[in-house]
PDB file of N, CA and C in Angstrom:
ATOM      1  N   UNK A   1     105.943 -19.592 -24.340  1.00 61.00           N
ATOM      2  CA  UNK A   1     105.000 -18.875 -25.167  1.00 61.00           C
ATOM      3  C   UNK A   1     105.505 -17.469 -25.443  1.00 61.00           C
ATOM      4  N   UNK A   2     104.707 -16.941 -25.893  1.00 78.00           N
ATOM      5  CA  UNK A   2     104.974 -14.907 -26.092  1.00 78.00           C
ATOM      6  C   UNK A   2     105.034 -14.489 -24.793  1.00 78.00           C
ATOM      7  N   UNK A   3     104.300 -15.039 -23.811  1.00 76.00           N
ATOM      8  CA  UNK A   3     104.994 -14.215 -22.863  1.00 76.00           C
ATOM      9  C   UNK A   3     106.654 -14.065 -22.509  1.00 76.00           C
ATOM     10  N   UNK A   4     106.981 -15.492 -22.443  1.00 80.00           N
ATOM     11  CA  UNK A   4     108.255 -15.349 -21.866  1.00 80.00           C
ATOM     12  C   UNK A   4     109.202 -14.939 -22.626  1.00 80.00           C
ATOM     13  N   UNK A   5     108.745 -14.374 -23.911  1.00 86.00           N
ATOM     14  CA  UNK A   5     109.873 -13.838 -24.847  1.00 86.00           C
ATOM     15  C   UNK A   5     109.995 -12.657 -24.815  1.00 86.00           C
ATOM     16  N   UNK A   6     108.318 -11.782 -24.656  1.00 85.00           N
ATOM     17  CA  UNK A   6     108.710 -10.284 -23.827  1.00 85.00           C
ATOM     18  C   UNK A   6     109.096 -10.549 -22.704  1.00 85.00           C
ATOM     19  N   UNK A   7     108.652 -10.913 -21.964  1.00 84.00           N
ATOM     20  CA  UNK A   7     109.721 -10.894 -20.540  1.00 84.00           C
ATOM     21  C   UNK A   7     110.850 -11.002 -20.568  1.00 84.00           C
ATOM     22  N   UNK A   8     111.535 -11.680 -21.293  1.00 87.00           N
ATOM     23  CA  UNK A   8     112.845 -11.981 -21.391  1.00 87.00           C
ATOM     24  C   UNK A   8     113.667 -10.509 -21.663  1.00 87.00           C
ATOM     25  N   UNK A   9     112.466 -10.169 -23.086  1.00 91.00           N
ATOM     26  CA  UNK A   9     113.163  -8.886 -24.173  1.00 91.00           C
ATOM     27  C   UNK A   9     113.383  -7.555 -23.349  1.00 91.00           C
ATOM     28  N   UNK A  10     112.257  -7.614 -22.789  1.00 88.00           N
ATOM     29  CA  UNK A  10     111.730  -6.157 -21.413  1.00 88.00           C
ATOM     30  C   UNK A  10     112.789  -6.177 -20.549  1.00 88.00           C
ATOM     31  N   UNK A  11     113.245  -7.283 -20.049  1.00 88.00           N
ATOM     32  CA  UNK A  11     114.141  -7.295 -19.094  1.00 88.00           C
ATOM     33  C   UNK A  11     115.565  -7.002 -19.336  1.00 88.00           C
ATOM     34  N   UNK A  12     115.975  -7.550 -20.463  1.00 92.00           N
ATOM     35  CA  UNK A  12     117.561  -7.204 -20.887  1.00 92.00           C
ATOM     36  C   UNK A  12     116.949  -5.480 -21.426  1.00 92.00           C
ATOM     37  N   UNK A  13     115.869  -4.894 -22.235  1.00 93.00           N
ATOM     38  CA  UNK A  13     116.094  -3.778 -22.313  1.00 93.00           C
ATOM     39  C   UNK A  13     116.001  -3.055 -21.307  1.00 93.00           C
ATOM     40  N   UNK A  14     115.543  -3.145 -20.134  1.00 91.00           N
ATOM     41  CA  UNK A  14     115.193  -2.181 -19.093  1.00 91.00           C
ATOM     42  C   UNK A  14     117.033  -1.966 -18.205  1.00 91.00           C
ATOM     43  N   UNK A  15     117.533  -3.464 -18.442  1.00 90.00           N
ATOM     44  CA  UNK A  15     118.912  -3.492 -17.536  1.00 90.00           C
ATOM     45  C   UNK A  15     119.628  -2.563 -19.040  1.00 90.00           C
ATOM     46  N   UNK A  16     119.845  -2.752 -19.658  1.00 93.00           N
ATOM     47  CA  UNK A  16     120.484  -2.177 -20.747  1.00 93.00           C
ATOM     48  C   UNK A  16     120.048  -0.188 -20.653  1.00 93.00           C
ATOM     49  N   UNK A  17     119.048   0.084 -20.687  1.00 93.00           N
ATOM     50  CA  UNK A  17     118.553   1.645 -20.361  1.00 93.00           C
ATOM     51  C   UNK A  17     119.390   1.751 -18.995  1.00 93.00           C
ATOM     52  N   UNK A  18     119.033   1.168 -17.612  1.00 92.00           N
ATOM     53  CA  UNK A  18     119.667   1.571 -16.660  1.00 92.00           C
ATOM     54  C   UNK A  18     120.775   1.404 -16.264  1.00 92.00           C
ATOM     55  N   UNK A  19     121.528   0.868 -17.048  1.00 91.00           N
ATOM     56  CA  UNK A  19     123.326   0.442 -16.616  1.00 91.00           C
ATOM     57  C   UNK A  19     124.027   1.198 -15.741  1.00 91.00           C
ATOM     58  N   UNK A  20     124.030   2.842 -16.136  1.00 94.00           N
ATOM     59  CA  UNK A  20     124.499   3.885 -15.790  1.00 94.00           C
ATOM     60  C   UNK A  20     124.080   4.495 -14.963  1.00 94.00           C
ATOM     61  N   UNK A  21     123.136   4.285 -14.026  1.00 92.00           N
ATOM     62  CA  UNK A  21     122.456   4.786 -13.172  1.00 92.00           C
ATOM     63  C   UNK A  21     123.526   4.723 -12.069  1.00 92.00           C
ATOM     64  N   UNK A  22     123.476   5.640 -10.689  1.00 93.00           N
ATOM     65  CA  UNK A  22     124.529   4.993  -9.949  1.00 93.00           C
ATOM     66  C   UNK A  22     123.386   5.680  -8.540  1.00 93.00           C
ATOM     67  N   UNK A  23     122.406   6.619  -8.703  1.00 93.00           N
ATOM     68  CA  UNK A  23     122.141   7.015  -7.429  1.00 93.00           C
ATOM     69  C   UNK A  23     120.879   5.877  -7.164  1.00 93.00           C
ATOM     70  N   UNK A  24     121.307   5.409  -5.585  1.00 92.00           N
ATOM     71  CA  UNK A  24     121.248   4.524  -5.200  1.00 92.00           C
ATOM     72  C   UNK A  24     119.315   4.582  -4.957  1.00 92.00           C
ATOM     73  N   UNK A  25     118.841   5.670  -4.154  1.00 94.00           N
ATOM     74  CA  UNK A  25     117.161   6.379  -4.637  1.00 94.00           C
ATOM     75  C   UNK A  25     116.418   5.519  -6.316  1.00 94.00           C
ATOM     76  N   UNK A  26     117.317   5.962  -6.985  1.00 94.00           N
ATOM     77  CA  UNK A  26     116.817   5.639  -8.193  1.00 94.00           C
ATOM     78  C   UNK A  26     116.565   4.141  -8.330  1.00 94.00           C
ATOM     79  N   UNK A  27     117.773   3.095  -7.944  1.00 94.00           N
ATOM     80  CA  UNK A  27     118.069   2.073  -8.438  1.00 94.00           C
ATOM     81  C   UNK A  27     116.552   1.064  -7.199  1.00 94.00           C
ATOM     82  N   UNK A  28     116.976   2.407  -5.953  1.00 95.00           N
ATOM     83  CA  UNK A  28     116.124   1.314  -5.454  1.00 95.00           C
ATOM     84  C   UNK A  28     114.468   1.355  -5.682  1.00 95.00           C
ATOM     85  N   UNK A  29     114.428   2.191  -6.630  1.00 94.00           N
ATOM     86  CA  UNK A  29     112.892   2.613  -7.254  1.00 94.00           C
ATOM     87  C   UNK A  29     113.056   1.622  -8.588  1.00 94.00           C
ATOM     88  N   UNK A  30     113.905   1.109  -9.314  1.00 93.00           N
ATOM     89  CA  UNK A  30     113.750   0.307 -10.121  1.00 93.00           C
ATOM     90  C   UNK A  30     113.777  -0.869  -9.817  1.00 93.00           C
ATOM     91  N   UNK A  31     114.587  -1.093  -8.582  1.00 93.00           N
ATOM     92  CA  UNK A  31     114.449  -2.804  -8.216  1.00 93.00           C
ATOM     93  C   UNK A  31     112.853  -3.130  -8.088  1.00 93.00           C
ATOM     94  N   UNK A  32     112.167  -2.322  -6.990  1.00 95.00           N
ATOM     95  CA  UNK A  32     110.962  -2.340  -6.627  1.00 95.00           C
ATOM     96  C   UNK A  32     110.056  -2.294  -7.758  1.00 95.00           C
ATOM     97  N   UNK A  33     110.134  -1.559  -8.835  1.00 92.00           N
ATOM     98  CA  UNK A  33     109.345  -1.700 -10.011  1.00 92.00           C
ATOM     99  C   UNK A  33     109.722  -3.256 -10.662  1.00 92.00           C
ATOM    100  N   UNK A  34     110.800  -3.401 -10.763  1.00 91.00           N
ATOM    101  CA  UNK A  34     110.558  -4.691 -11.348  1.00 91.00           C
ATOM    102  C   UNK A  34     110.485  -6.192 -10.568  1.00 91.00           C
ATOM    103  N   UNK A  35     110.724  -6.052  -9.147  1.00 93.00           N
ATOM    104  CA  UNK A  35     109.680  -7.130  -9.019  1.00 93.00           C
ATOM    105  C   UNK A  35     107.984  -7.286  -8.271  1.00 93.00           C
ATOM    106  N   UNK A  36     107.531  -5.848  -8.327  1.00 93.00           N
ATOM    107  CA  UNK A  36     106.383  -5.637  -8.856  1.00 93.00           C
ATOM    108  C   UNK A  36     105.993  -6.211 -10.156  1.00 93.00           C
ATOM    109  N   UNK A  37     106.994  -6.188 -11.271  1.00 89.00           N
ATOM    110  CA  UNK A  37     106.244  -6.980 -12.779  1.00 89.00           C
ATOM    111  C   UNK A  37     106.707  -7.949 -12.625  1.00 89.00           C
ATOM    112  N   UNK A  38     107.758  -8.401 -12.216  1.00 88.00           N
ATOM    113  CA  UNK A  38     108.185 -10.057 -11.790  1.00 88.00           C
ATOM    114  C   UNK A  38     106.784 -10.714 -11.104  1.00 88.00           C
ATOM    115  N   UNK A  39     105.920 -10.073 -10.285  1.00 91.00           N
ATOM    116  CA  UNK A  39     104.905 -10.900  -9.761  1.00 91.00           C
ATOM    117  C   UNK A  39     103.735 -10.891 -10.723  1.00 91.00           C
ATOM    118  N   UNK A  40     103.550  -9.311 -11.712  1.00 88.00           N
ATOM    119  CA  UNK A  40     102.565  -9.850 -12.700  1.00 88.00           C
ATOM    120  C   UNK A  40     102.946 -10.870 -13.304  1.00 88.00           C
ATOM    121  N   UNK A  41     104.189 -11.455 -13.862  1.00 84.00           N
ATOM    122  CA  UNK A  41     104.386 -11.873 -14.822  1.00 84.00           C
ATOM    123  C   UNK A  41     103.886 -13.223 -14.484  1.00 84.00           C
ATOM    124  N   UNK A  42     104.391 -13.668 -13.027  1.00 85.00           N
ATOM    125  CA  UNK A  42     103.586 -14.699 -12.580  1.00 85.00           C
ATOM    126  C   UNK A  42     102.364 -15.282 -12.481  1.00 85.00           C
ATOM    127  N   UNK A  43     101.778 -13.846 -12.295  1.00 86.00           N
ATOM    128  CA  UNK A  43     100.132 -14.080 -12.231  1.00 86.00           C
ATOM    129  C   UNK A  43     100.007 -14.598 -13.444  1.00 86.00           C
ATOM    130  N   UNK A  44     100.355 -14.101 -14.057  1.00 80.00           N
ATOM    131  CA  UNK A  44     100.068 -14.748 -16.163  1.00 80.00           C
ATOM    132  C   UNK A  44     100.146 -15.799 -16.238  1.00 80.00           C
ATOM    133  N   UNK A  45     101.329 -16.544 -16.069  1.00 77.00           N
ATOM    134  CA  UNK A  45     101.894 -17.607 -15.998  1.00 77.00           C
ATOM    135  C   UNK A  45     101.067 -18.651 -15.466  1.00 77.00           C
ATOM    136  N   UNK A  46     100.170 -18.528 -14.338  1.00 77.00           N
ATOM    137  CA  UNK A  46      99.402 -19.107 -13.464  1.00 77.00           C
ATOM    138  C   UNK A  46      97.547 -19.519 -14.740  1.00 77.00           C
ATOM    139  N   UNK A  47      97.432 -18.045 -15.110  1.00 66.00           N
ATOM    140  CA  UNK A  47      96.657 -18.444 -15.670  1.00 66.00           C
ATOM    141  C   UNK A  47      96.544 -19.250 -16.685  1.00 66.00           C
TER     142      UNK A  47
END
């Protein structure tokens, strides 16, 4: 459905913005953000 096509889209843009990142603080504040939305995305999915 639409979801999984933003999800898909969100995800290559978010890796694409952070490529260049290298301090490790940061990266591990983005892992944690995204599978925080990895589990919304689930919840969706469910419904």
């Amino acid at each position: 459905f639409m979801f999984r096509t933003y999800a898909i889209r969100r995800i290559r843009d978010a890796f694409r913005e952070n490529k260049n990142i290298t301090d490790s603080e940061k990266i591990e504040e983005l892992v944690n953000k995204a599978k925080a939305n990895l589990e919304i995305i689930h919840r969706q999915v469910c419904l």
